mmCIF file of C-alpha atoms in Angstrom:
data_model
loop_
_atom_site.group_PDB
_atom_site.id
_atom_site.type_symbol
_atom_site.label_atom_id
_atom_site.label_comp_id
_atom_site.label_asym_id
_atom_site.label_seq_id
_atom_site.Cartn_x
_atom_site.Cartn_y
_atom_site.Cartn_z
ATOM 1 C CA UNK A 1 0.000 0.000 0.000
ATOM 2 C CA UNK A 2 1.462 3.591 -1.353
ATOM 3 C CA UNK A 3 1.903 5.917 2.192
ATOM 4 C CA UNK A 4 1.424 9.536 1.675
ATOM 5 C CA UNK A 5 4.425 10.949 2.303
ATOM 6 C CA UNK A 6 4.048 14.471 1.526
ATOM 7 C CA UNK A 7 6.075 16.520 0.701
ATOM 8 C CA UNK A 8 9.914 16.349 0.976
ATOM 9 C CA UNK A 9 11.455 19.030 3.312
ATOM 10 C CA UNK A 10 14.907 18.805 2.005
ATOM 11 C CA UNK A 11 16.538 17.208 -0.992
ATOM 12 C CA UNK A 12 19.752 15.074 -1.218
ATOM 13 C CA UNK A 13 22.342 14.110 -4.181
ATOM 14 C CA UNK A 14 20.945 10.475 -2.928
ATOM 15 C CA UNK A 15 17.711 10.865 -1.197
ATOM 16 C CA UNK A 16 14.591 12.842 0.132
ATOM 17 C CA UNK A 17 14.018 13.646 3.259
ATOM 18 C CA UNK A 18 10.983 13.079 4.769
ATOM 19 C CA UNK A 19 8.844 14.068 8.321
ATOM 20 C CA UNK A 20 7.990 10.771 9.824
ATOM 21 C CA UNK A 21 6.717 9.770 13.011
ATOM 22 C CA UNK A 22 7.263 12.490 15.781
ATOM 23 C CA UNK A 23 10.734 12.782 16.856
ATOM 24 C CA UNK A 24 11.769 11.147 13.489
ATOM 25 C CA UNK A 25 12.686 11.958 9.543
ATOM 26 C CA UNK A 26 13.015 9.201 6.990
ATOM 27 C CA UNK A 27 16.029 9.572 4.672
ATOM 28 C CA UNK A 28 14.354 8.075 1.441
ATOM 29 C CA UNK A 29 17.104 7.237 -1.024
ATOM 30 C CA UNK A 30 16.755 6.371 -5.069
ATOM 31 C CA UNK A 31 15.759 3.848 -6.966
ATOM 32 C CA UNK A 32 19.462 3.749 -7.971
ATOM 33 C CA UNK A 33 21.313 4.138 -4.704
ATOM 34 C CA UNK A 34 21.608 0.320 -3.398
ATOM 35 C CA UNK A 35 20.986 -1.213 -0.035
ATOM 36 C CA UNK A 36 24.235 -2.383 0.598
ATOM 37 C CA UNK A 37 25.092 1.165 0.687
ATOM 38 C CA UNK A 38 22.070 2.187 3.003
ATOM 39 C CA UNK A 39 23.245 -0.933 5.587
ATOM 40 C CA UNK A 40 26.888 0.907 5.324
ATOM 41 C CA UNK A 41 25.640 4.411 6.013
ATOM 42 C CA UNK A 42 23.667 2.942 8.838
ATOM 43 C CA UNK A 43 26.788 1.022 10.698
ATOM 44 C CA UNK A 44 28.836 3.704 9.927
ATOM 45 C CA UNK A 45 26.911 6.434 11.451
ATOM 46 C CA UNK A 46 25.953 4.190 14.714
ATOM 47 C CA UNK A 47 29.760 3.691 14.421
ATOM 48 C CA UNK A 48 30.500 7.649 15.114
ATOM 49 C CA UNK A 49 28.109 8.184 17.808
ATOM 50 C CA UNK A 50 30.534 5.762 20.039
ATOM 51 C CA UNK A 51 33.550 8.360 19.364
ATOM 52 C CA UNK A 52 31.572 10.438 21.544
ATOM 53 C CA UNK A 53 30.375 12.726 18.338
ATOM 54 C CA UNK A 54 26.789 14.416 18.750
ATOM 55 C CA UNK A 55 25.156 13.252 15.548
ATOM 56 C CA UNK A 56 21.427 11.780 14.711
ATOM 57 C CA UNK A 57 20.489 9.107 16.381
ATOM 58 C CA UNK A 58 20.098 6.027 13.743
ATOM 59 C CA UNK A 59 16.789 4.100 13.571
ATOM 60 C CA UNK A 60 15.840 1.053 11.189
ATOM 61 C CA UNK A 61 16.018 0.647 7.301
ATOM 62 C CA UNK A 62 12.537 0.275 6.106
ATOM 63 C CA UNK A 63 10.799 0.345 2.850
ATOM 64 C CA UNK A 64 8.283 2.916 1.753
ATOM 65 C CA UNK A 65 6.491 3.065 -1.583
ATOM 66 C CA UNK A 66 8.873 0.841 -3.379
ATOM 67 C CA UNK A 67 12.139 2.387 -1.732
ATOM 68 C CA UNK A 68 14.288 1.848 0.805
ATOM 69 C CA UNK A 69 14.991 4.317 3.517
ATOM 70 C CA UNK A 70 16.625 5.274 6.768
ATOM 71 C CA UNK A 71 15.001 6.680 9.863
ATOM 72 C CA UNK A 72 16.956 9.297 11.790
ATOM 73 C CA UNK A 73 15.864 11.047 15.073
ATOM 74 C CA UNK A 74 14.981 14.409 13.651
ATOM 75 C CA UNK A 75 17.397 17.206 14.428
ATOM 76 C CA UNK A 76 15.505 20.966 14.575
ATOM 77 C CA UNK A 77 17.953 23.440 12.164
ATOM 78 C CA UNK A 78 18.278 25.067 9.438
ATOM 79 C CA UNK A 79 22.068 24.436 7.092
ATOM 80 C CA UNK A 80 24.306 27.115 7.433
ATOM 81 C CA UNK A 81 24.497 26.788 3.494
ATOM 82 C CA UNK A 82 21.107 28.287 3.808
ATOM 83 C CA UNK A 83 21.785 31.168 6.539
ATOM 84 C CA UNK A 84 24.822 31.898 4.661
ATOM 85 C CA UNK A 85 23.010 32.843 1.558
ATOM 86 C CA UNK A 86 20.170 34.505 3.213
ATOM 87 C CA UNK A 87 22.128 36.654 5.906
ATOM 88 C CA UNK A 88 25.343 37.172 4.308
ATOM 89 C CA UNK A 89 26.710 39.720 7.317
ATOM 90 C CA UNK A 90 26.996 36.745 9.399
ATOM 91 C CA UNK A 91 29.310 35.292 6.646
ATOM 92 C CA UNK A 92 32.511 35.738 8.867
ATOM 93 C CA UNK A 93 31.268 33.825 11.843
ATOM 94 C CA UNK A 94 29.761 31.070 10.049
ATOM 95 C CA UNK A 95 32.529 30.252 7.959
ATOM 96 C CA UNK A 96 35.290 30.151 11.155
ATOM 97 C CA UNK A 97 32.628 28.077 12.833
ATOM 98 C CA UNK A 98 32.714 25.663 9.990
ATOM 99 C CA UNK A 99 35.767 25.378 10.035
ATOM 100 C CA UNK A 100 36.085 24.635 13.791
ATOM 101 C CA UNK A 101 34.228 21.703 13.277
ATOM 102 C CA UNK A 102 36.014 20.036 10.639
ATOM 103 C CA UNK A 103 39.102 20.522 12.685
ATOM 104 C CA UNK A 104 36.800 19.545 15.861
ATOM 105 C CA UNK A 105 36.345 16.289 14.158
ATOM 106 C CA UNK A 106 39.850 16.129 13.118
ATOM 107 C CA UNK A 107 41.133 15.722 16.934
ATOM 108 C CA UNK A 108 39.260 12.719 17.050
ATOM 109 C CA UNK A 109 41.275 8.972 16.797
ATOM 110 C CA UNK A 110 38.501 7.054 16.056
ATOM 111 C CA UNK A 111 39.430 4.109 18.717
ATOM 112 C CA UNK A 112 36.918 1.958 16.512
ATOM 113 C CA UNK A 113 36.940 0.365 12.875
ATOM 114 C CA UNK A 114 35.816 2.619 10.182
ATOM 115 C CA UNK A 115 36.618 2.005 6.422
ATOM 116 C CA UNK A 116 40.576 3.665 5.402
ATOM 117 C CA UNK A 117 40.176 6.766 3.599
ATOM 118 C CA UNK A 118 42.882 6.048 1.242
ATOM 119 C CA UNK A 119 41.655 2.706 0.194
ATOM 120 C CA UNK A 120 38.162 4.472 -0.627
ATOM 121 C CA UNK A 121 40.016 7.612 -2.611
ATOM 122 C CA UNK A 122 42.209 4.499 -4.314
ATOM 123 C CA UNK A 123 38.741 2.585 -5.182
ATOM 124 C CA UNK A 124 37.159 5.669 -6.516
ATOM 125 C CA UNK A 125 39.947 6.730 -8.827
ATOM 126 C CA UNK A 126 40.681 3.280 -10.105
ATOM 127 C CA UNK A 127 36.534 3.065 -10.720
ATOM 128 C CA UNK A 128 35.720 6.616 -12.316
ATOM 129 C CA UNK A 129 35.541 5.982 -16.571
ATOM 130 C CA UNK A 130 35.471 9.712 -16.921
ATOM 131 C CA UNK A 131 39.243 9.901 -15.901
ATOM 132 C CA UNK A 132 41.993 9.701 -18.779
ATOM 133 C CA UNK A 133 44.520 6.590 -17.778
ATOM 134 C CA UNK A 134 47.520 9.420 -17.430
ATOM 135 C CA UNK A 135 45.721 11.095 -15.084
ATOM 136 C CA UNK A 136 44.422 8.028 -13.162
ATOM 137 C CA UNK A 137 47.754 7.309 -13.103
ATOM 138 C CA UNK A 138 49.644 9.891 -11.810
ATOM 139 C CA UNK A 139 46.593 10.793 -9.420
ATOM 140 C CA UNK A 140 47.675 7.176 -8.182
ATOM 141 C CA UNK A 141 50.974 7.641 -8.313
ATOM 142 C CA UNK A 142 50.784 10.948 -5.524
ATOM 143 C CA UNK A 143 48.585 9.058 -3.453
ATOM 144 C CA UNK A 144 50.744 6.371 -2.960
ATOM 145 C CA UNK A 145 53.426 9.304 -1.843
ATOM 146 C CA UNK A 146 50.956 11.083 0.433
ATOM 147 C CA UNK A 147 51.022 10.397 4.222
ATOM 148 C CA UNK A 148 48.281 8.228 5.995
ATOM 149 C CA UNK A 149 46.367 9.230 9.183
ATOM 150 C CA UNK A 150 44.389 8.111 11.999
ATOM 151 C CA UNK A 151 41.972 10.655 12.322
ATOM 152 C CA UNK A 152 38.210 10.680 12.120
ATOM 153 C CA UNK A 153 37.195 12.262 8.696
ATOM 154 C CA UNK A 154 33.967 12.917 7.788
ATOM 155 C CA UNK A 155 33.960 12.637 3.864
ATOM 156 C CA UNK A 156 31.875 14.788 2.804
ATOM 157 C CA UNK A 157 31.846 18.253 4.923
ATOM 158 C CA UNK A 158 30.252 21.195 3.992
ATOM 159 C CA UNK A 159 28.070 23.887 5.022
ATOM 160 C CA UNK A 160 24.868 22.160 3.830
ATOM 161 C CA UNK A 161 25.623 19.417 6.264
ATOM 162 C CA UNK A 162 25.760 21.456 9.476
ATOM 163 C CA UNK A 163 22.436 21.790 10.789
ATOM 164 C CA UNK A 164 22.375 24.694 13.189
ATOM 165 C CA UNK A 165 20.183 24.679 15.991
ATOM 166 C CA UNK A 166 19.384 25.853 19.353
ATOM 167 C CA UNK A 167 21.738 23.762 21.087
ATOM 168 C CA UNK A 168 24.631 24.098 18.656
ATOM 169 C CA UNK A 169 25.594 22.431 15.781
ATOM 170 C CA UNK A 170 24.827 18.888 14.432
ATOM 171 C CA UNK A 171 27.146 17.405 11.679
ATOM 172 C CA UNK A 172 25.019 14.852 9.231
ATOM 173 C CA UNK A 173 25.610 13.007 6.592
ATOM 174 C CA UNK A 174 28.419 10.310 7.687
ATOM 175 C CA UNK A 175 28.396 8.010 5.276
ATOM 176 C CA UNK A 176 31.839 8.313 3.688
ATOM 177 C CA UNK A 177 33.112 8.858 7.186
ATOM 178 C CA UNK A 178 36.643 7.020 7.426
ATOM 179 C CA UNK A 179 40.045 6.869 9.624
ATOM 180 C CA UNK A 180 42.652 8.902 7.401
ATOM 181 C CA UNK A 181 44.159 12.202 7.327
ATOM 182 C CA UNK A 182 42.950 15.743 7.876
ATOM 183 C CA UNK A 183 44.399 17.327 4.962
ATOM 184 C CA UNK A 184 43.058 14.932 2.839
ATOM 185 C CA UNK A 185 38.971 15.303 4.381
ATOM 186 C CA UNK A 186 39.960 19.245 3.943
ATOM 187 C CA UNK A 187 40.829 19.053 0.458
ATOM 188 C CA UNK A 188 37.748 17.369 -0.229
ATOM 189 C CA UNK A 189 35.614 20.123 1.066
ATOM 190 C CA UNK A 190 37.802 22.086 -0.633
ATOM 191 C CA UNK A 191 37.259 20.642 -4.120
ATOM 192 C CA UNK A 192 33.232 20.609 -3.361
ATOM 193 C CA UNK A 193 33.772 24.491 -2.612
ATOM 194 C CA UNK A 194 35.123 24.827 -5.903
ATOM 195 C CA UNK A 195 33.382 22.752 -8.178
ATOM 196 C CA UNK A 196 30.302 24.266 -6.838
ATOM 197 C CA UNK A 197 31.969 27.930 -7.593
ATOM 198 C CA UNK A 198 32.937 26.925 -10.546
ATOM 199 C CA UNK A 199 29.020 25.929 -11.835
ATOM 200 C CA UNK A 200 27.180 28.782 -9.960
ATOM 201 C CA UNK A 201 25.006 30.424 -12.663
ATOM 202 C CA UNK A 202 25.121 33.594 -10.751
ATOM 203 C CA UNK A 203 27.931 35.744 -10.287
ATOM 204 C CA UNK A 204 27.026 36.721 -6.589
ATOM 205 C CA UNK A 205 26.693 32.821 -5.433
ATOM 206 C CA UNK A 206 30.345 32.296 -7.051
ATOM 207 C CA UNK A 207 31.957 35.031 -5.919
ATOM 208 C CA UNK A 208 30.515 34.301 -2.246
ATOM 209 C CA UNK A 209 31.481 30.631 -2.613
ATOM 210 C CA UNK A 210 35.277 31.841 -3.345
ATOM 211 C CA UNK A 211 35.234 34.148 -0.598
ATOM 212 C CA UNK A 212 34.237 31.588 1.683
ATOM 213 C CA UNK A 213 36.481 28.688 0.216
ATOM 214 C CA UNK A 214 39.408 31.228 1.178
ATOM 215 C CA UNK A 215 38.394 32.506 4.490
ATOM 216 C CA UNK A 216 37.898 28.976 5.319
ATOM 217 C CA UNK A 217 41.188 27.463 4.737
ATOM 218 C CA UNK A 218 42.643 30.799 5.975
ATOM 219 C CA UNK A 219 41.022 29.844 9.382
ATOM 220 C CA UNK A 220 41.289 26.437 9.275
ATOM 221 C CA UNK A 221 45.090 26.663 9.082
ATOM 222 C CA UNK A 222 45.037 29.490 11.385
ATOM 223 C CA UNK A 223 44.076 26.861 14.013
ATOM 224 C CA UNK A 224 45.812 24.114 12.896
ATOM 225 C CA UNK A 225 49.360 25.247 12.218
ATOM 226 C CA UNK A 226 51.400 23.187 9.210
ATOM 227 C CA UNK A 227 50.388 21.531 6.484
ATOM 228 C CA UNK A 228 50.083 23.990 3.418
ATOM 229 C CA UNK A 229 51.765 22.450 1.044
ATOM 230 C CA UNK A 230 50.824 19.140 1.442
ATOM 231 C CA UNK A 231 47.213 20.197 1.616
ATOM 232 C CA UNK A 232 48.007 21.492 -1.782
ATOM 233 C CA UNK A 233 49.386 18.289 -3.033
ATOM 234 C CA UNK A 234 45.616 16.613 -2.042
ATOM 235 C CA UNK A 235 43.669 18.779 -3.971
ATOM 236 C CA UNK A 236 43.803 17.030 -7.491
ATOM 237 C CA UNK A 237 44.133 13.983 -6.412
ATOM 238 C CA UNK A 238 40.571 14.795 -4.246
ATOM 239 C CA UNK A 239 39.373 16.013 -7.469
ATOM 240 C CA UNK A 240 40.136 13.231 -9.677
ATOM 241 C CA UNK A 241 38.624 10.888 -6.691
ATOM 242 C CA UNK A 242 35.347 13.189 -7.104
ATOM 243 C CA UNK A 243 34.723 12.130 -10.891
ATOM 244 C CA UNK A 244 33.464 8.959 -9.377
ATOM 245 C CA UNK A 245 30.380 10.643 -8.255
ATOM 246 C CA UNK A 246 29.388 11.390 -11.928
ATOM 247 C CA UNK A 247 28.480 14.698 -11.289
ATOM 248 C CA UNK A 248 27.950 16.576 -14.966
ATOM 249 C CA UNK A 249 27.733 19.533 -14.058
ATOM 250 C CA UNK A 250 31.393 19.601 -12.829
ATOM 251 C CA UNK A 251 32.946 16.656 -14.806
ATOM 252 C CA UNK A 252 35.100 18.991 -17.257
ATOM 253 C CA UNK A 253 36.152 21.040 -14.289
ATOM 254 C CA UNK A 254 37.094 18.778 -12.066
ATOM 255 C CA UNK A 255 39.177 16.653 -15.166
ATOM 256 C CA UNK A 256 40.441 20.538 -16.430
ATOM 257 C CA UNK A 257 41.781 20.724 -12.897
ATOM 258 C CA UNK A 258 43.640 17.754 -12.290
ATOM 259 C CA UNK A 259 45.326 18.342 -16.308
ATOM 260 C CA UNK A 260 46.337 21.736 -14.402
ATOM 261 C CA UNK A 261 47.873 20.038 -11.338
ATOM 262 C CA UNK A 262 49.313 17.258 -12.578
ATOM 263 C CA UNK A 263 50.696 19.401 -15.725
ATOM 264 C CA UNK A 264 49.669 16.623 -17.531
ATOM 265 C CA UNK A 265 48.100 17.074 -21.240
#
């Protein structure tokens, strides 16, 4: 029998979000994302909440209307993506906030199994058919030279997964969470930052996105002394990682970038 669901009230790359039962929202993913994945998200996640992380409270997979879905205890919030676009002179504070969190999550040694973030950047490079073999190549080839880590990483941070609310923040979203280094989790939000620049159709939105993306390194590295260069050295091979995702709308940038980098043509 087909539930009513309503109305989604928020969208995802992967899923809708949906209200559920009181206390509760149903993350309803696509026909195409599989339930392996959904079963990963949900370990992973109850994973994080025993490093001591405040995050959503994980609830069962079900499966509505033809679809499989996860049930999360429902955080009250609003993104700072959102209140960054819609009350730019707070722009300062949010973006040193965010990037007190990422390095927040950073101090963290996991002390518990969670997939290695260099075998999943490895995977995703070796997997992505939009990547020339010379790049794929020498993206491999500076990952392999690239220091590992042992620090919680979240994967996929941004301002659109930081919920702000009345008791603080709440980081979602955990399910490329890893153990790996920091530099390499902040050149991912890096590339995201850019990419999304990059494909802004309005000048304002880019030139905001850019302001942030440098104010938040800036600060990030203000607070976390070191690390610069190879920060730097991360970038393309985050970027060439990213192709995986099959995101169009960024595909020529992110391959234009990594040419750049790499210096290879």
């Amino acid at each position: 029998m087909k539930i009513d669901l309503g109305k989604p009230i928020a969208y995802g790359r992967t899923a809708e979000i949906y209200q559920w039962h009181e206390g509760w929202i149903l993350k309803l993913f696509y026909d195409w994302f599989n339930l392996e994945n959904i079963e990963h998200e949900a370990a992973v996640s109850r994973a994080v909440g025993k490093t001591g992380f405040t995050i959503p409270e994980v609830g069962d997979i079900i499966r509505v209307n033809g679809r499989n879905g996860l049930l999360y205890s429902q955080v009250c919030g609003r993104p700072i993506s959102e209140i960054i676009m819609k009350k730019p002179w707070n722009f300062i504070r949010y973006t040193n906030r965010c990037a007190e969190l990422q390095l927040k999550i950073h101090e963290i040694k996991p002390g518990i199994k969670l997939p290695s973030q260099r075998n999943n950047i490895a995977r995703r490079i070796k997997e992505t058919e939009d990547l020339p073999d010379k790049l794929k190549f020498k993206a491999l080839s500076v990952l392999d030279s690239l220091p590992d880590g042992d620090r919680l990483c979240h994967g996929d941070f941004h301002p659109g997964n930081i919920l702000s609310t009345e008791n603080g923040e709440t980081i979602i979203d955990w399910i490329d969470v890893s153990t790996g280094n920091p530099l390499a989790d902040l050149a991912r939000t890096s590339v995201m930052a850019l990419g999304e620049a990059d494909c802004a159709q309005h000048g304002y939105k880019r030139s905001l996105i850019n302001i942030f993306h440098k104010r938040y390194v800036s600060h990030y590295f203000k607070l976390r002394s070191g690390g610069e260069t190879e920060y730097m050295r991360w970038l393309p091979v985050m970027a060439s990682a990213r192709l995986r995702e099959n995101i169009s709308e960024i595909r020529a940038w992110l391959i234009d970038y990594a040419e750049k980098s790499f210096s290879v043509k």
